[in-house]
């Protein structure tokens, strides 16, 4: 489920770029279509099965929804103020944020390998951000960092409750919708190809965020955050294929450090888990 969510999310930025509109118009159209699609899916689920999860499960659900809602605003801001590659490479850092928050809030102490990986990834993000200083992209890079932190916080809280937060992540679009509506009311709606952003809001966002927000019910926060790496790898490829936008050398270098660090960490964790299971089987044979 989480892999499907991560793969679907890789089409978010290309569809935003294809729609070709101003910041607030895109945010309004994307949020409104996501909200409509969410309510229709929830009502259909409730009518046909009768066991649909709560739209917002308790106070924790409100906090998770607020975090996802704010992340939509900061994400859209970062897309319009820095390159696509910068955005998705920096967002990959949310896996390390999730590990740190799980340690601080849930008492899940990260392994030494995780701490080393976090330090290496911090170096990769520094390379990307430092290259933007003086180029006008620094604000967009910082918004991407804030987005990663907000998403990691939402994942950690979802994990701590064990509740199904799939619909809470989608109802969260009420926040960016409420912010974008008065902005568009004063400037007017400006989207050259609205069908792309309608496709994004009606299909891509509901599938991606429902799956990713449901993941913490079954996986640890850092494991769920790892699936955002799919966007890190694939979104720049889609943008390069569609718009011929080649990432800058420092961005590629920093992104390569992030990807190698995360993949190496994941492989080490997988191998370590297998060894631990094998050792346990030897101590306690069936």
PDB file of C-alpha atoms in Angstrom:
ATOM      1  CA  UNK A   1       0.000   0.000   0.000  1.00  0.00           C
ATOM      2  CA  UNK A   2       2.743   2.451   0.942  1.00  0.00           C
ATOM      3  CA  UNK A   3       4.722   1.642  -2.204  1.00  0.00           C
ATOM      4  CA  UNK A   4       1.639   2.395  -4.344  1.00  0.00           C
ATOM      5  CA  UNK A   5       1.242   5.716  -2.533  1.00  0.00           C
ATOM      6  CA  UNK A   6       4.882   6.671  -3.038  1.00  0.00           C
ATOM      7  CA  UNK A   7       4.830   5.725  -6.723  1.00  0.00           C
ATOM      8  CA  UNK A   8       1.614   7.678  -7.374  1.00  0.00           C
ATOM      9  CA  UNK A   9       3.062  10.742  -5.643  1.00  0.00           C
ATOM     10  CA  UNK A  10       5.890  10.915  -8.196  1.00  0.00           C
ATOM     11  CA  UNK A  11       3.411  12.401 -10.723  1.00  0.00           C
ATOM     12  CA  UNK A  12       2.416  15.312  -8.452  1.00  0.00           C
ATOM     13  CA  UNK A  13       5.089  17.863  -9.449  1.00  0.00           C
ATOM     14  CA  UNK A  14       4.970  17.097 -13.217  1.00  0.00           C
ATOM     15  CA  UNK A  15       1.183  17.596 -13.233  1.00  0.00           C
ATOM     16  CA  UNK A  16       1.531  20.881 -11.323  1.00  0.00           C
ATOM     17  CA  UNK A  17       4.064  22.064 -13.906  1.00  0.00           C
ATOM     18  CA  UNK A  18       1.888  20.913 -16.841  1.00  0.00           C
ATOM     19  CA  UNK A  19      -1.121  22.848 -15.509  1.00  0.00           C
ATOM     20  CA  UNK A  20       0.873  26.077 -15.916  1.00  0.00           C
ATOM     21  CA  UNK A  21      -0.855  28.394 -13.482  1.00  0.00           C
ATOM     22  CA  UNK A  22      -0.055  30.795 -10.674  1.00  0.00           C
ATOM     23  CA  UNK A  23       0.697  29.540  -7.170  1.00  0.00           C
ATOM     24  CA  UNK A  24      -2.671  30.276  -5.509  1.00  0.00           C
ATOM     25  CA  UNK A  25      -4.823  29.184  -8.467  1.00  0.00           C
ATOM     26  CA  UNK A  26      -3.091  25.815  -8.638  1.00  0.00           C
ATOM     27  CA  UNK A  27      -3.412  25.369  -4.877  1.00  0.00           C
ATOM     28  CA  UNK A  28      -7.140  26.236  -4.962  1.00  0.00           C
ATOM     29  CA  UNK A  29      -7.963  23.914  -7.863  1.00  0.00           C
ATOM     30  CA  UNK A  30      -5.835  21.058  -6.540  1.00  0.00           C
ATOM     31  CA  UNK A  31      -7.277  21.300  -3.014  1.00  0.00           C
ATOM     32  CA  UNK A  32     -10.923  21.651  -4.067  1.00  0.00           C
ATOM     33  CA  UNK A  33     -10.845  18.671  -6.440  1.00  0.00           C
ATOM     34  CA  UNK A  34      -9.066  16.563  -3.788  1.00  0.00           C
ATOM     35  CA  UNK A  35     -11.712  17.477  -1.201  1.00  0.00           C
ATOM     36  CA  UNK A  36     -14.603  16.649  -3.549  1.00  0.00           C
ATOM     37  CA  UNK A  37     -13.032  13.319  -4.550  1.00  0.00           C
ATOM     38  CA  UNK A  38     -12.353  12.458  -0.888  1.00  0.00           C
ATOM     39  CA  UNK A  39     -15.922  13.126   0.236  1.00  0.00           C
ATOM     40  CA  UNK A  40     -17.369  11.133  -2.688  1.00  0.00           C
ATOM     41  CA  UNK A  41     -15.081   8.155  -1.950  1.00  0.00           C
ATOM     42  CA  UNK A  42     -15.872   8.286   1.778  1.00  0.00           C
ATOM     43  CA  UNK A  43     -19.649   8.493   1.201  1.00  0.00           C
ATOM     44  CA  UNK A  44     -19.525   5.627  -1.311  1.00  0.00           C
ATOM     45  CA  UNK A  45     -17.433   3.512   1.087  1.00  0.00           C
ATOM     46  CA  UNK A  46     -19.811   4.254   3.939  1.00  0.00           C
ATOM     47  CA  UNK A  47     -22.885   3.488   1.821  1.00  0.00           C
ATOM     48  CA  UNK A  48     -21.590   0.260   0.276  1.00  0.00           C
ATOM     49  CA  UNK A  49     -19.529  -1.225   3.130  1.00  0.00           C
ATOM     50  CA  UNK A  50     -20.640   0.696   6.208  1.00  0.00           C
ATOM     51  CA  UNK A  51     -17.174   0.486   7.802  1.00  0.00           C
ATOM     52  CA  UNK A  52     -15.470   3.564   6.392  1.00  0.00           C
ATOM     53  CA  UNK A  53     -12.741   4.988   8.677  1.00  0.00           C
ATOM     54  CA  UNK A  54     -13.428   8.304  10.412  1.00  0.00           C
ATOM     55  CA  UNK A  55     -12.626  11.371   8.372  1.00  0.00           C
ATOM     56  CA  UNK A  56     -10.746  12.838  11.343  1.00  0.00           C
ATOM     57  CA  UNK A  57     -10.165  10.327  14.175  1.00  0.00           C
ATOM     58  CA  UNK A  58     -10.100  12.414  17.376  1.00  0.00           C
ATOM     59  CA  UNK A  59      -7.731  15.154  18.498  1.00  0.00           C
ATOM     60  CA  UNK A  60      -4.720  13.348  17.046  1.00  0.00           C
ATOM     61  CA  UNK A  61      -6.514  13.310  13.700  1.00  0.00           C
ATOM     62  CA  UNK A  62      -6.969  17.081  13.873  1.00  0.00           C
ATOM     63  CA  UNK A  63      -3.246  17.561  14.529  1.00  0.00           C
ATOM     64  CA  UNK A  64      -2.294  15.203  11.688  1.00  0.00           C
ATOM     65  CA  UNK A  65      -4.713  16.966   9.333  1.00  0.00           C
ATOM     66  CA  UNK A  66      -3.282  20.366  10.302  1.00  0.00           C
ATOM     67  CA  UNK A  67       0.273  19.165   9.649  1.00  0.00           C
ATOM     68  CA  UNK A  68      -0.617  17.732   6.232  1.00  0.00           C
ATOM     69  CA  UNK A  69      -2.571  20.882   5.379  1.00  0.00           C
ATOM     70  CA  UNK A  70       0.347  23.156   6.203  1.00  0.00           C
ATOM     71  CA  UNK A  71       2.704  20.867   4.286  1.00  0.00           C
ATOM     72  CA  UNK A  72       0.552  21.333   1.154  1.00  0.00           C
ATOM     73  CA  UNK A  73       1.059  25.097   1.372  1.00  0.00           C
ATOM     74  CA  UNK A  74       4.808  24.921   1.989  1.00  0.00           C
ATOM     75  CA  UNK A  75       5.233  22.248  -0.710  1.00  0.00           C
ATOM     76  CA  UNK A  76       3.437  24.307  -3.345  1.00  0.00           C
ATOM     77  CA  UNK A  77       5.495  27.354  -2.312  1.00  0.00           C
ATOM     78  CA  UNK A  78       8.745  25.395  -2.703  1.00  0.00           C
ATOM     79  CA  UNK A  79       7.736  24.141  -6.185  1.00  0.00           C
ATOM     80  CA  UNK A  80       7.314  27.736  -7.363  1.00  0.00           C
ATOM     81  CA  UNK A  81      10.537  29.047  -5.772  1.00  0.00           C
ATOM     82  CA  UNK A  82      13.146  26.401  -6.576  1.00  0.00           C
ATOM     83  CA  UNK A  83      13.835  23.613  -9.054  1.00  0.00           C
ATOM     84  CA  UNK A  84      11.936  20.318  -9.060  1.00  0.00           C
ATOM     85  CA  UNK A  85      15.118  18.354  -8.322  1.00  0.00           C
ATOM     86  CA  UNK A  86      15.887  20.518  -5.289  1.00  0.00           C
ATOM     87  CA  UNK A  87      12.367  20.008  -3.925  1.00  0.00           C
ATOM     88  CA  UNK A  88      12.248  16.230  -4.220  1.00  0.00           C
ATOM     89  CA  UNK A  89      15.835  15.638  -3.087  1.00  0.00           C
ATOM     90  CA  UNK A  90      15.277  17.718   0.057  1.00  0.00           C
ATOM     91  CA  UNK A  91      11.924  16.009   0.724  1.00  0.00           C
ATOM     92  CA  UNK A  92      13.809  12.694   0.909  1.00  0.00           C
ATOM     93  CA  UNK A  93      15.200  14.005   4.190  1.00  0.00           C
ATOM     94  CA  UNK A  94      11.811  13.388   5.842  1.00  0.00           C
ATOM     95  CA  UNK A  95      12.831   9.772   6.527  1.00  0.00           C
ATOM     96  CA  UNK A  96      15.594  10.996   8.806  1.00  0.00           C
ATOM     97  CA  UNK A  97      13.280  13.551  10.404  1.00  0.00           C
ATOM     98  CA  UNK A  98      10.846  10.694  11.076  1.00  0.00           C
ATOM     99  CA  UNK A  99      13.600   8.622  12.719  1.00  0.00           C
ATOM    100  CA  UNK A 100      14.601  11.555  14.918  1.00  0.00           C
ATOM    101  CA  UNK A 101      11.003  12.322  15.940  1.00  0.00           C
ATOM    102  CA  UNK A 102      10.297   8.653  16.661  1.00  0.00           C
ATOM    103  CA  UNK A 103      13.285   8.715  19.012  1.00  0.00           C
ATOM    104  CA  UNK A 104      12.235  11.923  20.782  1.00  0.00           C
ATOM    105  CA  UNK A 105       8.473  11.314  20.960  1.00  0.00           C
ATOM    106  CA  UNK A 106       8.016   7.541  20.893  1.00  0.00           C
ATOM    107  CA  UNK A 107      11.226   6.398  22.572  1.00  0.00           C
ATOM    108  CA  UNK A 108      12.240   4.375  19.498  1.00  0.00           C
ATOM    109  CA  UNK A 109      15.985   4.975  19.719  1.00  0.00           C
ATOM    110  CA  UNK A 110      17.584   4.900  16.261  1.00  0.00           C
ATOM    111  CA  UNK A 111      20.527   2.624  15.628  1.00  0.00           C
ATOM    112  CA  UNK A 112      24.026   4.029  15.232  1.00  0.00           C
ATOM    113  CA  UNK A 113      23.730   3.330  11.494  1.00  0.00           C
ATOM    114  CA  UNK A 114      20.644   5.556  11.342  1.00  0.00           C
ATOM    115  CA  UNK A 115      22.448   8.400  13.118  1.00  0.00           C
ATOM    116  CA  UNK A 116      25.391   8.102  10.712  1.00  0.00           C
ATOM    117  CA  UNK A 117      22.998   8.125   7.743  1.00  0.00           C
ATOM    118  CA  UNK A 118      21.282  11.235   9.122  1.00  0.00           C
ATOM    119  CA  UNK A 119      24.636  13.027   9.322  1.00  0.00           C
ATOM    120  CA  UNK A 120      25.549  12.038   5.751  1.00  0.00           C
ATOM    121  CA  UNK A 121      22.140  13.153   4.465  1.00  0.00           C
ATOM    122  CA  UNK A 122      22.470  16.464   6.271  1.00  0.00           C
ATOM    123  CA  UNK A 123      25.664  16.977   4.281  1.00  0.00           C
ATOM    124  CA  UNK A 124      23.822  16.218   1.039  1.00  0.00           C
ATOM    125  CA  UNK A 125      21.051  18.698   1.839  1.00  0.00           C
ATOM    126  CA  UNK A 126      23.678  21.326   2.752  1.00  0.00           C
ATOM    127  CA  UNK A 127      25.291  20.915  -0.690  1.00  0.00           C
ATOM    128  CA  UNK A 128      21.927  21.428  -2.418  1.00  0.00           C
ATOM    129  CA  UNK A 129      20.915  24.416  -0.282  1.00  0.00           C
ATOM    130  CA  UNK A 130      24.349  26.096  -0.363  1.00  0.00           C
ATOM    131  CA  UNK A 131      24.300  26.028  -4.172  1.00  0.00           C
ATOM    132  CA  UNK A 132      21.043  28.019  -4.066  1.00  0.00           C
ATOM    133  CA  UNK A 133      22.463  30.853  -1.973  1.00  0.00           C
ATOM    134  CA  UNK A 134      22.535  33.968  -4.106  1.00  0.00           C
ATOM    135  CA  UNK A 135      20.544  32.283  -6.903  1.00  0.00           C
ATOM    136  CA  UNK A 136      17.103  33.188  -5.582  1.00  0.00           C
ATOM    137  CA  UNK A 137      16.241  29.555  -4.773  1.00  0.00           C
ATOM    138  CA  UNK A 138      17.134  29.542  -1.072  1.00  0.00           C
ATOM    139  CA  UNK A 139      13.590  30.399   0.068  1.00  0.00           C
ATOM    140  CA  UNK A 140      12.171  27.532  -1.991  1.00  0.00           C
ATOM    141  CA  UNK A 141      14.757  25.123  -0.557  1.00  0.00           C
ATOM    142  CA  UNK A 142      13.888  26.164   3.000  1.00  0.00           C
ATOM    143  CA  UNK A 143      10.182  25.621   2.263  1.00  0.00           C
ATOM    144  CA  UNK A 144      11.051  22.103   1.076  1.00  0.00           C
ATOM    145  CA  UNK A 145      12.877  21.453   4.378  1.00  0.00           C
ATOM    146  CA  UNK A 146       9.827  22.690   6.324  1.00  0.00           C
ATOM    147  CA  UNK A 147       7.597  20.428   4.212  1.00  0.00           C
ATOM    148  CA  UNK A 148       9.763  17.409   5.026  1.00  0.00           C
ATOM    149  CA  UNK A 149       9.573  18.223   8.737  1.00  0.00           C
ATOM    150  CA  UNK A 150       5.772  18.649   8.667  1.00  0.00           C
ATOM    151  CA  UNK A 151       5.242  15.344   6.843  1.00  0.00           C
ATOM    152  CA  UNK A 152       7.601  13.518   9.216  1.00  0.00           C
ATOM    153  CA  UNK A 153       5.691  14.957  12.195  1.00  0.00           C
ATOM    154  CA  UNK A 154       2.367  13.791  10.735  1.00  0.00           C
ATOM    155  CA  UNK A 155       3.770  10.291  10.117  1.00  0.00           C
ATOM    156  CA  UNK A 156       5.149  10.065  13.670  1.00  0.00           C
ATOM    157  CA  UNK A 157       1.871  11.126  15.312  1.00  0.00           C
ATOM    158  CA  UNK A 158      -0.067   8.707  13.113  1.00  0.00           C
ATOM    159  CA  UNK A 159       2.287   5.928  14.174  1.00  0.00           C
ATOM    160  CA  UNK A 160       1.912   6.789  17.869  1.00  0.00           C
ATOM    161  CA  UNK A 161      -1.893   6.475  17.771  1.00  0.00           C
ATOM    162  CA  UNK A 162      -2.156   3.381  15.583  1.00  0.00           C
ATOM    163  CA  UNK A 163      -5.298   4.941  14.053  1.00  0.00           C
ATOM    164  CA  UNK A 164      -6.236   4.996  10.382  1.00  0.00           C
ATOM    165  CA  UNK A 165      -5.307   8.516   9.215  1.00  0.00           C
ATOM    166  CA  UNK A 166      -5.878   7.966   5.481  1.00  0.00           C
ATOM    167  CA  UNK A 167      -8.841  10.340   5.213  1.00  0.00           C
ATOM    168  CA  UNK A 168      -7.421  12.862   7.707  1.00  0.00           C
ATOM    169  CA  UNK A 169      -4.527  13.511   5.300  1.00  0.00           C
ATOM    170  CA  UNK A 170      -7.032  14.245   2.528  1.00  0.00           C
ATOM    171  CA  UNK A 171      -9.514  16.347   4.502  1.00  0.00           C
ATOM    172  CA  UNK A 172      -6.442  18.422   5.418  1.00  0.00           C
ATOM    173  CA  UNK A 173      -6.773  20.181   2.050  1.00  0.00           C
ATOM    174  CA  UNK A 174      -9.371  22.399   3.736  1.00  0.00           C
ATOM    175  CA  UNK A 175      -6.464  24.442   5.135  1.00  0.00           C
ATOM    176  CA  UNK A 176      -4.741  25.297   1.816  1.00  0.00           C
ATOM    177  CA  UNK A 177      -8.201  25.720   0.259  1.00  0.00           C
ATOM    178  CA  UNK A 178      -9.149  28.303   2.892  1.00  0.00           C
ATOM    179  CA  UNK A 179      -5.851  30.158   2.368  1.00  0.00           C
ATOM    180  CA  UNK A 180      -5.948  30.071  -1.447  1.00  0.00           C
ATOM    181  CA  UNK A 181      -9.621  31.055  -1.903  1.00  0.00           C
ATOM    182  CA  UNK A 182      -9.322  34.714  -0.793  1.00  0.00           C
ATOM    183  CA  UNK A 183      -6.081  35.089  -2.769  1.00  0.00           C
ATOM    184  CA  UNK A 184      -7.715  33.877  -5.985  1.00  0.00           C
ATOM    185  CA  UNK A 185     -10.796  36.006  -5.271  1.00  0.00           C
ATOM    186  CA  UNK A 186      -8.639  39.138  -5.559  1.00  0.00           C
ATOM    187  CA  UNK A 187      -6.417  38.121  -8.486  1.00  0.00           C
ATOM    188  CA  UNK A 188      -8.668  35.758 -10.432  1.00  0.00           C
ATOM    189  CA  UNK A 189      -8.178  32.109 -11.419  1.00  0.00           C
ATOM    190  CA  UNK A 190      -5.191  31.686 -13.735  1.00  0.00           C
ATOM    191  CA  UNK A 191      -4.502  28.115 -14.943  1.00  0.00           C
ATOM    192  CA  UNK A 192      -3.618  27.489 -18.593  1.00  0.00           C
ATOM    193  CA  UNK A 193      -4.364  23.725 -18.586  1.00  0.00           C
ATOM    194  CA  UNK A 194      -6.730  23.048 -15.653  1.00  0.00           C
ATOM    195  CA  UNK A 195      -7.416  19.415 -16.645  1.00  0.00           C
ATOM    196  CA  UNK A 196      -3.909  18.409 -15.493  1.00  0.00           C
ATOM    197  CA  UNK A 197      -4.398  19.789 -11.991  1.00  0.00           C
ATOM    198  CA  UNK A 198      -7.930  18.355 -11.829  1.00  0.00           C
ATOM    199  CA  UNK A 199      -6.438  14.938 -12.626  1.00  0.00           C
ATOM    200  CA  UNK A 200      -3.865  15.563  -9.913  1.00  0.00           C
ATOM    201  CA  UNK A 201      -6.424  16.546  -7.284  1.00  0.00           C
ATOM    202  CA  UNK A 202      -9.094  13.988  -8.173  1.00  0.00           C
ATOM    203  CA  UNK A 203      -6.878  10.907  -8.648  1.00  0.00           C
ATOM    204  CA  UNK A 204      -3.195  11.328  -7.761  1.00  0.00           C
ATOM    205  CA  UNK A 205      -3.577  13.091  -4.411  1.00  0.00           C
ATOM    206  CA  UNK A 206      -6.362  10.849  -2.971  1.00  0.00           C
ATOM    207  CA  UNK A 207      -4.539   7.645  -3.914  1.00  0.00           C
ATOM    208  CA  UNK A 208      -1.073   8.849  -2.843  1.00  0.00           C
ATOM    209  CA  UNK A 209      -1.915  10.416   0.485  1.00  0.00           C
ATOM    210  CA  UNK A 210      -4.517   7.852   1.544  1.00  0.00           C
ATOM    211  CA  UNK A 211      -1.978   5.058   1.059  1.00  0.00           C
ATOM    212  CA  UNK A 212       0.952   6.949   2.610  1.00  0.00           C
ATOM    213  CA  UNK A 213      -1.097   8.188   5.583  1.00  0.00           C
ATOM    214  CA  UNK A 214      -2.450   4.671   6.236  1.00  0.00           C
ATOM    215  CA  UNK A 215       1.053   3.164   6.157  1.00  0.00           C
ATOM    216  CA  UNK A 216       2.054   4.151   9.734  1.00  0.00           C
ATOM    217  CA  UNK A 217      -0.701   1.873  11.042  1.00  0.00           C
ATOM    218  CA  UNK A 218       1.377  -1.094   9.869  1.00  0.00           C
ATOM    219  CA  UNK A 219       4.968   0.219   9.501  1.00  0.00           C
ATOM    220  CA  UNK A 220       7.309   2.365  11.584  1.00  0.00           C
ATOM    221  CA  UNK A 221       7.549   6.078  10.807  1.00  0.00           C
ATOM    222  CA  UNK A 222      11.040   5.909   9.234  1.00  0.00           C
ATOM    223  CA  UNK A 223       9.969   2.949   7.064  1.00  0.00           C
ATOM    224  CA  UNK A 224       6.942   4.840   5.720  1.00  0.00           C
ATOM    225  CA  UNK A 225       9.045   7.947   5.095  1.00  0.00           C
ATOM    226  CA  UNK A 226      11.489   5.855   3.059  1.00  0.00           C
ATOM    227  CA  UNK A 227       8.797   5.389   0.378  1.00  0.00           C
ATOM    228  CA  UNK A 228       8.921   9.128  -0.338  1.00  0.00           C
ATOM    229  CA  UNK A 229      12.299   8.265  -1.882  1.00  0.00           C
ATOM    230  CA  UNK A 230      10.371   7.068  -4.940  1.00  0.00           C
ATOM    231  CA  UNK A 231       9.453  10.695  -5.642  1.00  0.00           C
ATOM    232  CA  UNK A 232      13.070  11.713  -5.112  1.00  0.00           C
ATOM    233  CA  UNK A 233      14.232   9.306  -7.811  1.00  0.00           C
ATOM    234  CA  UNK A 234      11.407   9.463 -10.359  1.00  0.00           C
ATOM    235  CA  UNK A 235       9.975  13.026 -10.257  1.00  0.00           C
ATOM    236  CA  UNK A 236      13.170  14.657 -11.659  1.00  0.00           C
ATOM    237  CA  UNK A 237      13.157  12.015 -14.420  1.00  0.00           C
ATOM    238  CA  UNK A 238       9.554  12.825 -15.414  1.00  0.00           C
ATOM    239  CA  UNK A 239      10.349  16.568 -15.381  1.00  0.00           C
ATOM    240  CA  UNK A 240      13.513  16.009 -17.437  1.00  0.00           C
ATOM    241  CA  UNK A 241      11.539  13.940 -19.994  1.00  0.00           C
ATOM    242  CA  UNK A 242       8.669  16.458 -20.252  1.00  0.00           C
ATOM    243  CA  UNK A 243      10.366  19.838 -19.800  1.00  0.00           C
ATOM    244  CA  UNK A 244      14.036  19.035 -20.544  1.00  0.00           C
ATOM    245  CA  UNK A 245      14.943  20.568 -17.162  1.00  0.00           C
ATOM    246  CA  UNK A 246      18.416  19.298 -16.302  1.00  0.00           C
ATOM    247  CA  UNK A 247      19.322  19.573 -12.585  1.00  0.00           C
ATOM    248  CA  UNK A 248      22.388  21.637 -11.657  1.00  0.00           C
ATOM    249  CA  UNK A 249      25.611  19.780 -10.791  1.00  0.00           C
ATOM    250  CA  UNK A 250      25.493  20.570  -7.013  1.00  0.00           C
ATOM    251  CA  UNK A 251      21.869  19.370  -6.942  1.00  0.00           C
ATOM    252  CA  UNK A 252      22.830  16.097  -8.620  1.00  0.00           C
ATOM    253  CA  UNK A 253      25.788  15.664  -6.249  1.00  0.00           C
ATOM    254  CA  UNK A 254      23.726  16.335  -3.133  1.00  0.00           C
ATOM    255  CA  UNK A 255      20.854  14.193  -4.423  1.00  0.00           C
ATOM    256  CA  UNK A 256      23.228  11.317  -5.160  1.00  0.00           C
ATOM    257  CA  UNK A 257      24.524  11.501  -1.577  1.00  0.00           C
ATOM    258  CA  UNK A 258      20.939  11.387  -0.248  1.00  0.00           C
ATOM    259  CA  UNK A 259      19.948   8.425  -2.399  1.00  0.00           C
ATOM    260  CA  UNK A 260      23.100   6.397  -1.760  1.00  0.00           C
ATOM    261  CA  UNK A 261      22.868   7.044   1.992  1.00  0.00           C
ATOM    262  CA  UNK A 262      19.204   5.985   2.155  1.00  0.00           C
ATOM    263  CA  UNK A 263      19.662   2.893  -0.020  1.00  0.00           C
ATOM    264  CA  UNK A 264      22.756   1.800   1.929  1.00  0.00           C
ATOM    265  CA  UNK A 265      20.912   2.323   5.217  1.00  0.00           C
ATOM    266  CA  UNK A 266      17.876   0.349   4.001  1.00  0.00           C
ATOM    267  CA  UNK A 267      20.019  -2.564   2.786  1.00  0.00           C
ATOM    268  CA  UNK A 268      21.973  -2.623   6.050  1.00  0.00           C
ATOM    269  CA  UNK A 269      18.755  -2.639   8.089  1.00  0.00           C
ATOM    270  CA  UNK A 270      17.329  -5.461   5.956  1.00  0.00           C
ATOM    271  CA  UNK A 271      20.486  -7.553   6.312  1.00  0.00           C
ATOM    272  CA  UNK A 272      20.701  -6.838  10.046  1.00  0.00           C
ATOM    273  CA  UNK A 273      17.067  -7.887  10.503  1.00  0.00           C
ATOM    274  CA  UNK A 274      17.661 -11.174   8.702  1.00  0.00           C
ATOM    275  CA  UNK A 275      20.722 -11.937  10.844  1.00  0.00           C
ATOM    276  CA  UNK A 276      18.771 -11.172  14.007  1.00  0.00           C
ATOM    277  CA  UNK A 277      15.938 -13.494  12.940  1.00  0.00           C
ATOM    278  CA  UNK A 278      18.429 -16.235  12.064  1.00  0.00           C
ATOM    279  CA  UNK A 279      20.137 -15.867  15.460  1.00  0.00           C
ATOM    280  CA  UNK A 280      16.778 -16.061  17.203  1.00  0.00           C
ATOM    281  CA  UNK A 281      15.860 -19.228  15.284  1.00  0.00           C
ATOM    282  CA  UNK A 282      19.131 -20.873  16.388  1.00  0.00           C
ATOM    283  CA  UNK A 283      18.492 -19.984  20.051  1.00  0.00           C
ATOM    284  CA  UNK A 284      14.855 -21.075  19.962  1.00  0.00           C
ATOM    285  CA  UNK A 285      14.439 -23.855  17.362  1.00  0.00           C
ATOM    286  CA  UNK A 286      10.878 -24.974  16.632  1.00  0.00           C
TER     287      UNK A 286
END
